[in-house]
Coordinates of C-alpha atoms in Angstrom, one line a residue:
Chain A
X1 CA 0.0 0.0 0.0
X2 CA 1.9 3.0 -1.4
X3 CA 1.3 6.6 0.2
X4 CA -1.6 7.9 -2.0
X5 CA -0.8 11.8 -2.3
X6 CA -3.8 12.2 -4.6
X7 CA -5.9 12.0 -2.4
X8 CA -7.1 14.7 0.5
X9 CA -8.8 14.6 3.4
X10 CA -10.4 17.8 4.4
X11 CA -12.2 18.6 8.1
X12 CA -14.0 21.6 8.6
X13 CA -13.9 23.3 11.6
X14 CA -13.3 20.1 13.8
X15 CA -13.8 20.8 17.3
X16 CA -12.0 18.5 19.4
X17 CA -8.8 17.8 18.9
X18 CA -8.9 14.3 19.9
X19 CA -11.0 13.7 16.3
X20 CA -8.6 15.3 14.7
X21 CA -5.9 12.9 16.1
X22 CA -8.1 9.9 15.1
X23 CA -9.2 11.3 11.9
X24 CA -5.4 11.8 11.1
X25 CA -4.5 7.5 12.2
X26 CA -7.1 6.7 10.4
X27 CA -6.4 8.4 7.4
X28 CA -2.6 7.0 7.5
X29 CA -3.8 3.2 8.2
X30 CA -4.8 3.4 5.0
X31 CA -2.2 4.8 3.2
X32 CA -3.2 8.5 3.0
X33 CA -1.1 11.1 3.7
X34 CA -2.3 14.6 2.8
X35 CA -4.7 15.9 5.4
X36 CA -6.1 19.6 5.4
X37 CA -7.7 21.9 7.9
X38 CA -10.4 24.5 7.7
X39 CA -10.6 26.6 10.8
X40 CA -9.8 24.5 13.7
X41 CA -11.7 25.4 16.7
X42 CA -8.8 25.1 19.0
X43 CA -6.5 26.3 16.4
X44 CA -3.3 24.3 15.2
X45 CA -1.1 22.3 16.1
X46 CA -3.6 20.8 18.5
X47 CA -1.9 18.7 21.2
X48 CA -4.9 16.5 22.1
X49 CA -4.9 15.9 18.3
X50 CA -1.3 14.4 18.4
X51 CA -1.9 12.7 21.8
X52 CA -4.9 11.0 20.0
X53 CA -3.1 9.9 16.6
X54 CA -1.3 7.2 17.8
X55 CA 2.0 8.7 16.4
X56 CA 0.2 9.2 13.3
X57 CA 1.8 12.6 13.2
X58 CA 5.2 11.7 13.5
X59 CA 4.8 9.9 10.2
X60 CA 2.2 12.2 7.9
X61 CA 3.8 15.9 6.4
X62 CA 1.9 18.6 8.7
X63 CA -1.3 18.9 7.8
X64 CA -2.2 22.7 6.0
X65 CA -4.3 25.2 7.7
X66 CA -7.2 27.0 6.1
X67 CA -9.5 29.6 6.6
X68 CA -12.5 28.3 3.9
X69 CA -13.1 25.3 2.6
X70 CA -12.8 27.0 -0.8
X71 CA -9.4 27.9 -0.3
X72 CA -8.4 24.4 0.9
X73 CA -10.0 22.7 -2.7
X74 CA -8.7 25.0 -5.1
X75 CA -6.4 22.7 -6.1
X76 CA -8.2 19.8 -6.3
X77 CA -10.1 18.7 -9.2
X78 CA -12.7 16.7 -7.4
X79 CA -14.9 16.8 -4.3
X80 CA -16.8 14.7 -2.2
X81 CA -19.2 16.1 0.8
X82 CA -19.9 13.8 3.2
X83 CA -22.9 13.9 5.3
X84 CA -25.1 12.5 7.2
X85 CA -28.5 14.5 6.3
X86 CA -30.6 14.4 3.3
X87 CA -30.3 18.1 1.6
X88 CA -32.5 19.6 -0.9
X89 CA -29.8 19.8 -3.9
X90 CA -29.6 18.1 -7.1
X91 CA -25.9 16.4 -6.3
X92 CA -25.2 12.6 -6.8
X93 CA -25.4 10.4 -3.6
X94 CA -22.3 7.8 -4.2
X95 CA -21.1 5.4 -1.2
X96 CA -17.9 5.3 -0.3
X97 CA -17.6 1.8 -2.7
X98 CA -18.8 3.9 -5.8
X99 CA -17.0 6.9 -4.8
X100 CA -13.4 4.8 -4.9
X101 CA -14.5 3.4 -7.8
X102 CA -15.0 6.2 -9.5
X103 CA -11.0 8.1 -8.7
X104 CA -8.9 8.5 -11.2
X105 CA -5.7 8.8 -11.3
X106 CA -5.7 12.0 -13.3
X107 CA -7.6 13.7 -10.5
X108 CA -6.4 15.1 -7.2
X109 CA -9.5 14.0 -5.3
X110 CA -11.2 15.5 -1.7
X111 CA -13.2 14.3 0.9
X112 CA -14.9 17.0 2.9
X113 CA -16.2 15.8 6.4
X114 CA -17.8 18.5 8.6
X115 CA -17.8 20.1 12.0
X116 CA -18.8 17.0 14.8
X117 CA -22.3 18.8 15.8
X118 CA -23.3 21.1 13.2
X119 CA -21.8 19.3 9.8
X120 CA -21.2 21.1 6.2
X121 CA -23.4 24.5 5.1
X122 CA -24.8 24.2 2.4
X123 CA -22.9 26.7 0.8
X124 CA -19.9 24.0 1.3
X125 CA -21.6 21.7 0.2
X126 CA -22.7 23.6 -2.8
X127 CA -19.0 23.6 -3.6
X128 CA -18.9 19.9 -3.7
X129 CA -19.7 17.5 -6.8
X130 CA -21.3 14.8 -4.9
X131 CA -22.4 13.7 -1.4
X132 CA -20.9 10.4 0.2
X133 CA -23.4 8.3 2.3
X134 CA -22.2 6.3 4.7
X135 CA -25.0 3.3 4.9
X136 CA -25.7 2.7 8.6
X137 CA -28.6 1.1 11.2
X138 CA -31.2 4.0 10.8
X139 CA -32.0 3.2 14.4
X140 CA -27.9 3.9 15.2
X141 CA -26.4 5.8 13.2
X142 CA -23.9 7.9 15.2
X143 CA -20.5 7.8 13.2
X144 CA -18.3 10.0 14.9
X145 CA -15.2 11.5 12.6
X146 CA -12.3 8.7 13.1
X147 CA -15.1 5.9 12.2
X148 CA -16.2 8.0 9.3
X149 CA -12.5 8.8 8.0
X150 CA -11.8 5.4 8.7
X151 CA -14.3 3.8 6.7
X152 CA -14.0 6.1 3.7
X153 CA -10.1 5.7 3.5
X154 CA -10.5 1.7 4.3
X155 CA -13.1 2.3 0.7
X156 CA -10.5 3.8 -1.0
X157 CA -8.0 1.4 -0.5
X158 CA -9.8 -1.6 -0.8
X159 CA -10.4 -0.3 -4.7
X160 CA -7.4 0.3 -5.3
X161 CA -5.5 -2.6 -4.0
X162 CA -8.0 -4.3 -5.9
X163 CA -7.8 -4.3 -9.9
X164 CA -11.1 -0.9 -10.1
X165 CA -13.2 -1.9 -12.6
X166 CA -13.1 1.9 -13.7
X167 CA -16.5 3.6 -13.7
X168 CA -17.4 5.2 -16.3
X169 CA -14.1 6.9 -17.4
X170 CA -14.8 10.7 -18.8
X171 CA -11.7 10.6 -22.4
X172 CA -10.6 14.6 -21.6
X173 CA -8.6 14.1 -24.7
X174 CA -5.7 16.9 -24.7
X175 CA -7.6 18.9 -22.2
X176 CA -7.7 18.3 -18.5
X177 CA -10.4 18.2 -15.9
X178 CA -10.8 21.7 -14.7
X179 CA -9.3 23.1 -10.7
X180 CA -12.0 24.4 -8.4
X181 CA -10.2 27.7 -8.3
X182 CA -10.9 28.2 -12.3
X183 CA -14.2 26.7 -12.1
X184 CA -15.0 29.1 -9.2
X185 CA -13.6 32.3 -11.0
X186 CA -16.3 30.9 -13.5
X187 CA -19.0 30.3 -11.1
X188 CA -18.7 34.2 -9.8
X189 CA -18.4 35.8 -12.8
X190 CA -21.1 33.9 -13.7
X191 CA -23.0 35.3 -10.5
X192 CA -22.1 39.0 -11.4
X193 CA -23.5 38.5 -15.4
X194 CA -27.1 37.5 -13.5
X195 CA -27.0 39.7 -11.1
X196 CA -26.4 42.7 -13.7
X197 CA -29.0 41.1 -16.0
X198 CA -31.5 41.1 -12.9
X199 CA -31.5 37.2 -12.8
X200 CA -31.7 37.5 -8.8
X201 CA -35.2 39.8 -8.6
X202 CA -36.2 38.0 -5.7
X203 CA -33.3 38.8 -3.1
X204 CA -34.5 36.0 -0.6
X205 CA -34.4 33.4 -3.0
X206 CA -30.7 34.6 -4.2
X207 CA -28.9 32.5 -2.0
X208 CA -31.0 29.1 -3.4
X209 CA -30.8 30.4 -6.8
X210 CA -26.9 30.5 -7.0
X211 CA -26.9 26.7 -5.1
X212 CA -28.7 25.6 -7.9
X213 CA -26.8 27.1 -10.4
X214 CA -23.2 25.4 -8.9
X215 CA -25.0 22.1 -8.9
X216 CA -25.3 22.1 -12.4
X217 CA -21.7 22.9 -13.2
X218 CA -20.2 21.2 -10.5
X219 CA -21.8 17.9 -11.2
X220 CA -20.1 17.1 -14.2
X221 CA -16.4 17.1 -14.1
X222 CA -16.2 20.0 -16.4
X223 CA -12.4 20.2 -18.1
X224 CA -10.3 23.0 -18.3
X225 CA -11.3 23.9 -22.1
X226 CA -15.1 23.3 -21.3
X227 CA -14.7 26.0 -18.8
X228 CA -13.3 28.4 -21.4
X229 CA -15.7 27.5 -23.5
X230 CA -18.4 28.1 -21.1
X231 CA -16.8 31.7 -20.8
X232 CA -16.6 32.4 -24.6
X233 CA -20.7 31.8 -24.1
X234 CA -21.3 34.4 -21.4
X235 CA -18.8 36.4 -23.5
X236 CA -21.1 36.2 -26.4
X237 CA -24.5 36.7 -24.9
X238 CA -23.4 40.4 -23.1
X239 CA -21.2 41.2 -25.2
X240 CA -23.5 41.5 -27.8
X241 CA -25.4 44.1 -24.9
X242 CA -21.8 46.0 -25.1
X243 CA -21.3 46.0 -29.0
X244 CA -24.5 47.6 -29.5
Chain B
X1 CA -30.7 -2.8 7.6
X2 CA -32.7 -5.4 10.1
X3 CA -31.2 -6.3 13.2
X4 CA -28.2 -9.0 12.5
X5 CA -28.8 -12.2 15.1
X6 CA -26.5 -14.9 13.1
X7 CA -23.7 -13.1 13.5
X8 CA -21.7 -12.5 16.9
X9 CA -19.3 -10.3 17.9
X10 CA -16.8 -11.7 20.5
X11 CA -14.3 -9.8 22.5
X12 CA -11.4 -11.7 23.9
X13 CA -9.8 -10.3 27.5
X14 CA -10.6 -6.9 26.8
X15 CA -9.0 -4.8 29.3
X16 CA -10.3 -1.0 28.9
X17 CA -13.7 -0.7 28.8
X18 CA -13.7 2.0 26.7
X19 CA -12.6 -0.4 23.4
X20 CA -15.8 -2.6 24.9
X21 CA -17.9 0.4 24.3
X22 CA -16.2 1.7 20.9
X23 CA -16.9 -2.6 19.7
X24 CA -20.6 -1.5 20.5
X25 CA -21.0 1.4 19.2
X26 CA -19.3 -0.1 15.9
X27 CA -21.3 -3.2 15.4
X28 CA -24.6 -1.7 16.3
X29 CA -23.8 0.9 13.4
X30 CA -23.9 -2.0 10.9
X31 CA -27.2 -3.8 12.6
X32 CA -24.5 -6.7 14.7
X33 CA -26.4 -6.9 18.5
X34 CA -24.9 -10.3 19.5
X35 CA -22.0 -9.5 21.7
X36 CA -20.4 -11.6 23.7
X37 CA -17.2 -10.8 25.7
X38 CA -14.6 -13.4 27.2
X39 CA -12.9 -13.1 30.6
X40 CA -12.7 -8.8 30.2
X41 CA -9.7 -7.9 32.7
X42 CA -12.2 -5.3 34.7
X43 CA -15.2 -7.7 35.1
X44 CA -18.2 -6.6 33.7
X45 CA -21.0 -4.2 33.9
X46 CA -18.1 -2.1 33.1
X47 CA -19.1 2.0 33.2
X48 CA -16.7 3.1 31.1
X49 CA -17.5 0.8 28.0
X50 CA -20.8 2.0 29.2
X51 CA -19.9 5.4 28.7
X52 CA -17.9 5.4 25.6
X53 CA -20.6 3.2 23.6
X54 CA -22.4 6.5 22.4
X55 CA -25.8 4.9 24.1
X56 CA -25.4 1.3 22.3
X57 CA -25.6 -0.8 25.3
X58 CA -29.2 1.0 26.0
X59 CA -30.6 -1.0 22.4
X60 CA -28.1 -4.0 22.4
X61 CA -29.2 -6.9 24.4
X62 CA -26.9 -7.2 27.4
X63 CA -23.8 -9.1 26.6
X64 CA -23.0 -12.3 27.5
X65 CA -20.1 -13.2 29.6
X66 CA -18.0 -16.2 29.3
X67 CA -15.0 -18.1 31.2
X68 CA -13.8 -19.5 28.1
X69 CA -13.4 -18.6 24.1
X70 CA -14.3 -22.1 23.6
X71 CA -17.7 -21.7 26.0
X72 CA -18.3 -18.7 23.9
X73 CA -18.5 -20.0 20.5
X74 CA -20.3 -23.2 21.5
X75 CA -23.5 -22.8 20.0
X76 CA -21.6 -21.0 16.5
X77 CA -21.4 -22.7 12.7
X78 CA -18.4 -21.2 12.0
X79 CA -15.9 -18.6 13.4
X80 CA -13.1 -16.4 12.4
X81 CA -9.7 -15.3 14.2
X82 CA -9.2 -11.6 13.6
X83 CA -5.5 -10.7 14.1
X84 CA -2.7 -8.5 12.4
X85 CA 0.3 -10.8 13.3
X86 CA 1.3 -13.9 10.9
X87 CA 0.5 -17.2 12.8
X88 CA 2.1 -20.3 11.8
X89 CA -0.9 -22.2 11.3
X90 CA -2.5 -23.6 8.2
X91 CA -5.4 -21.5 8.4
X92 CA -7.5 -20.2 5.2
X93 CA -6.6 -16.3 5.9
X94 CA -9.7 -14.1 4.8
X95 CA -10.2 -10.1 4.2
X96 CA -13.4 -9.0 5.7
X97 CA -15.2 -8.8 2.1
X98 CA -14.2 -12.2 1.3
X99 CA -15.4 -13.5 4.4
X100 CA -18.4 -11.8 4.3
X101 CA -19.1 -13.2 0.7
X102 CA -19.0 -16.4 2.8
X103 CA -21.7 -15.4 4.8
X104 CA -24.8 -18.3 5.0
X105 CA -27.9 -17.4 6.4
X106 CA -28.1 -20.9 8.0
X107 CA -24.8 -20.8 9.5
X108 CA -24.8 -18.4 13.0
X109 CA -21.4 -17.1 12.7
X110 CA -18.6 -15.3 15.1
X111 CA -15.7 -13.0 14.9
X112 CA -12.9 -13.0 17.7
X113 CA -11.1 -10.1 18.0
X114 CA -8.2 -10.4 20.8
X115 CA -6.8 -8.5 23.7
X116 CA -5.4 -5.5 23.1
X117 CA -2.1 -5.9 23.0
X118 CA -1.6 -9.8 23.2
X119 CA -4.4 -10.7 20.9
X120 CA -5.1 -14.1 20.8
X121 CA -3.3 -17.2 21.9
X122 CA -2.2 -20.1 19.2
X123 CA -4.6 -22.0 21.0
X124 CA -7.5 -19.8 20.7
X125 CA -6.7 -19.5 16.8
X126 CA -6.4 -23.2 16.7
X127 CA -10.5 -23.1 17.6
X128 CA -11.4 -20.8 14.5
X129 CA -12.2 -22.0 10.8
X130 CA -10.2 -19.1 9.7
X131 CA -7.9 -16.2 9.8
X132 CA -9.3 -12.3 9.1
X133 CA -6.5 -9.8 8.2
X134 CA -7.5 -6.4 7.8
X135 CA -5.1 -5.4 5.0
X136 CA -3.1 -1.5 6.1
X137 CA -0.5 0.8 5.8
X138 CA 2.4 -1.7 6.6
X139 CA 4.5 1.1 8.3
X140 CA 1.3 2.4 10.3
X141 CA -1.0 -0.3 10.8
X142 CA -2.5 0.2 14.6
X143 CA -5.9 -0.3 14.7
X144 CA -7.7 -0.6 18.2
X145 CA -10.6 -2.8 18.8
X146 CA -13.2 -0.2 17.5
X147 CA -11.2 0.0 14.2
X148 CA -11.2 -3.2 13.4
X149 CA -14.9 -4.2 14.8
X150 CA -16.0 -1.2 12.6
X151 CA -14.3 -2.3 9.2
X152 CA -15.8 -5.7 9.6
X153 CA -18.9 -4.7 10.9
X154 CA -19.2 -2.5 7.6
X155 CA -18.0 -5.0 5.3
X156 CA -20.9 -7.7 6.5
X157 CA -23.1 -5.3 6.0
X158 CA -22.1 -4.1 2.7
X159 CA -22.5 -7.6 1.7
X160 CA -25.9 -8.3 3.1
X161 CA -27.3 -4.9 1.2
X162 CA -28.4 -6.2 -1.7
X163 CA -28.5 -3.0 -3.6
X164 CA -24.2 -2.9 -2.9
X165 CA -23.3 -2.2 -6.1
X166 CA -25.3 0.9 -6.9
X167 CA -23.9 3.4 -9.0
X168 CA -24.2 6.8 -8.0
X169 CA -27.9 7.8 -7.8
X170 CA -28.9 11.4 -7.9
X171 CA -32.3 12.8 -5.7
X172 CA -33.9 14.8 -7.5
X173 CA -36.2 15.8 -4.6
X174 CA -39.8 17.0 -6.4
X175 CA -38.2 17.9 -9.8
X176 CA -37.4 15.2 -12.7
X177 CA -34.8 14.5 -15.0
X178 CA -35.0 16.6 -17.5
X179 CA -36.8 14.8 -20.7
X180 CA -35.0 15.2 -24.3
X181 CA -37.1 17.1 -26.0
X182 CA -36.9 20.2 -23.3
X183 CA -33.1 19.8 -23.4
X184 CA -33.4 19.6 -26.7
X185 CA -35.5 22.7 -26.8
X186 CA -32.9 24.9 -24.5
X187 CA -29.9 23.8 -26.7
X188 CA -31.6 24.9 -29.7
X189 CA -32.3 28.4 -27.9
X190 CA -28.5 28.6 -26.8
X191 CA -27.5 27.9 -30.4
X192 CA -29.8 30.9 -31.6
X193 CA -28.4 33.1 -29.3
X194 CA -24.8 32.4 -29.8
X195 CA -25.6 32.9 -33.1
X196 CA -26.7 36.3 -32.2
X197 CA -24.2 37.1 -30.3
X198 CA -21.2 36.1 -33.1
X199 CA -20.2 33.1 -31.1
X200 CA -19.0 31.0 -34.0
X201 CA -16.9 33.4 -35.4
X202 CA -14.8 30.6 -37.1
X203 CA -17.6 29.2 -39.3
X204 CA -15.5 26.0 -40.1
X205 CA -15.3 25.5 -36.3
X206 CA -19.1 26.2 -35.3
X207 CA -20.2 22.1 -35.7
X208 CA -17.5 20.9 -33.0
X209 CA -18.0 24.3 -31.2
X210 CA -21.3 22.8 -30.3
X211 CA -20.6 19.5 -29.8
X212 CA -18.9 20.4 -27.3
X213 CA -21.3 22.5 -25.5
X214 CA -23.5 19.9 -26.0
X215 CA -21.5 18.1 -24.1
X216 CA -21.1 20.0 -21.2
X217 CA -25.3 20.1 -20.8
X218 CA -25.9 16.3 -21.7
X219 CA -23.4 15.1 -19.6
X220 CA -25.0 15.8 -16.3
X221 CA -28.2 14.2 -15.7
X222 CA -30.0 17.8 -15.7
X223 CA -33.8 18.4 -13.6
X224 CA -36.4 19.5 -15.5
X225 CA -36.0 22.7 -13.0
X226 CA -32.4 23.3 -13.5
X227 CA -33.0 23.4 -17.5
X228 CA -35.9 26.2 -16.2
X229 CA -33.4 27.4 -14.2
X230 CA -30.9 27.8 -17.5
X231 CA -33.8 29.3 -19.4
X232 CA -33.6 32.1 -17.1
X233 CA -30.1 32.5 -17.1
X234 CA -29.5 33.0 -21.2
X235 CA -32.7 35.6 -20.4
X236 CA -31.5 37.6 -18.3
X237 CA -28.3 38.1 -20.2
X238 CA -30.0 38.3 -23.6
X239 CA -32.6 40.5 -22.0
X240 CA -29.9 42.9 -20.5
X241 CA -29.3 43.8 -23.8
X242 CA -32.7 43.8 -25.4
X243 CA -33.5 46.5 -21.7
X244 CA -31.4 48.7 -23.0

C-alpha cells in the first residue's frame, strides 16, 4: 500500500482535537497522507490531536491550515461532501464503494467531512460535486469522525488494491479536468452576469438560486477547455449588450 | 438494515472498557447486536465501556459473559480469528469482504477479535475456521478494537445490502430528469443566441463548437428545473441587452 498523495482529506472546523488525532490514524492506516484543515476550533497544532493519533503525526507531512473550505480545494479537481442528512440539492449520492471506484488517477480527489455537531453549510456543500453516504442502522447511526474517515479511506483502498473496474471513465482528450479555483472564477463571474442582467429579482431566493446554479456545473467534471468554453458563451451573450 | 442475530461479535480479554464500548458502538452501526465478551480484565457491567458506547448498550441486548473462548463459540457454525500478526498455522486467511461473501444465512457465525495488545493465543486460533486480516498501511498499521470491529462490521453489511453495487444515484427531490425534447428545446435556444451574439466566429469551427457545449449540458443528468433554471439565465443576459 503505497502513500496515495492524490488523495485529501479535508475537516472543517473540527472541534475536538482528539477527532482530529483519530481522523489523522485513520487516514494514514490506509495509506493516506495529505490531510487539510479549515478553521480549527482550537487552532493548530492541537496537542490532544497528536496525543490522539497514535503517532500518526510523527509519520504524515503537517497537515495545512485553512480559513475556507474553498481555499483548501482550489487545487483539487474533485470533491466529495460527506454527510449524514438528506439536503435539498440536485448532487449525486455515491457510497464510499462507488466513490473509490469512480477516482482517477488524473484527478487530485477531496473528501470533505464536517464540523462534529453542526456538519457542512450548504454553501460547502454547494462547492462539492457529490455527497458520500455512509449506509448505517437507521435506528444507530452515530459515526463520529475517526469511524467515518476510517471507513472512507478503508473504501479507498480496498479499490485500489483491488484491480477498479473503472467507472465510467470521462476521455478529456488533450484537455484536463478543470481546478476548483478556475471553475469558481467561473461560477462568480457567472454570479455577477445574473446579477447585472437582474436574474436575482427576488433577493431571498438569491442564495438558493446560486446553489442551484453550482450544482449544475459542479456535477459534471467540467475540463479546463469546457470552462473556457463556457466563458466564450457568457462572452457572447453580453457582449452582444456592449457592442450595441 | 434489520437487526443482524447470526452473527456474533466476540471480545477476547478486553481490558479498557472503553474499546468494549467503541466494539458496540461499531457493530450496532452496521445492525451486529450479538456481543459476547470473554474473561474482560475489569469484570463486567463495566461503566466506562458504558460510557464510551455512544448509548449502544441502552438498544443492544446485554452481553454475554463467558469463562472461556471455547464456551463462547459453543453454540456457532463457523468462526473467524481476527489478528494482524502472521501465525504459523494452516489456516485459510480471509479479508473482511471475502469472508463476508461467505456469509450463509443458516450458519450463525462469530468473529474474535483479541486483547489489546496480546491478541489471541495459538490455541484460541487453533478453535477458528479461519484467519481475518485487515489489509493496512504496513509502516502504520495500529488499529484498536473499535477500528477493526467497525471495518468488519461495515464489510458484512455491505454484503448483506443487496442494492451494494449501486452506482451513483442522484435525488432529484420534487423535480425530474429533464426529458430530451426540453433539453433539446434549451440547446436549440442557446444555439440561436450564440448565433446572435457572433459566437462562431470561425464558421469552419461552429459544428464541434457545439458538440462540445452539448457536451457539457448532456453530460450531467439535468432536472427538469435546472433546464428552467438555465432558461432564465440566457434571459437575463440576452434581455440585458434587449432592456437597453
Amino acid at each position: 500500500m503505497p502513500q496515495n498523495t492524490s488523495i485529501s482529506i479535508i475537516l472543517v472546523r473540527p472541534q475536538m482535537g482528539e477527532n482530529i488525532g483519530a481522523a489523522a490514524r485513520a487516514m494514514l492506516n490506509f495509506g493516506l497522507v495529505d490531510l487539510r484543515i479549515v478553521a480549527p476550533r482550537d487552532g493548530w497544532p492541537n496537542q490532544k490531536a497528536i496525543d490522539m493519533s497514535a503517532g500518526a503525526f510523527d509519520i504524515l507531512p503537517p497537515p495545512r491550515i485553512f480559513d475556507t473550505l474553498a481555499g483548501a480545494i482550489a487545487d483539487l479537481h474533485k470533491v466529495y461532501a460527506t454527510t449524514a442528512r438528506r439536503r435539498d440539492m440536485v448532487k449525486p449520492v455515491f457510497s464510499p464503494e462507488t466513490a473509490a471506484q469512480a477516482l482517477s488517477e488524473k484527478e487530485k480527489t477531496g473528501f470533505v467531512f464536517g464540523a462534529e455537531r453542526s456538519g457542512l453549510e450548504n454553501d460547502e456543500i454547494a462547492l462539492c460535486h457529490g455527497i458520500i453516504n455512509i449506509q448505517t442502522n437507521p435506528e444507530f447511526s452515530s459515526l463520529n469522525l475517526g469511524q467515518s474517515v476510517l471507513l472512507i479511506a478503508n473504501a479507498l483502498s480496498q479499490t485500489t488494491q483491488s484491480h477498479k473496474h473503472e467507472a465510467a471513465s470521462l476521455p478529456y482528450g488533450d484537455s484536463f479536468p478543470v481546478t476548483q479555483d478556475k471553475l469558481e472564477e467561473f461560477l462568480i463571474r457567472l454570479e455577477g452576469t445574473l446579477e447585472d442582467g437582474g436574474f436575482f429579482k427576488a433577493r431571498d431566493l438569491k442564495p438558493t438560486m446560486l446553489r442551484n446554479i453550482r450544482a449544475i456545473f459542479t456535477r459534471n467534471n467540467l475540463s479546463d477547455q469546457e470552462v473556457r468554453t463556457l466563458h466564450g458563451v457568457v462572452s457572447a451573450m453580453i457582449g452582444q449588450k456592449k457592442s450595441r
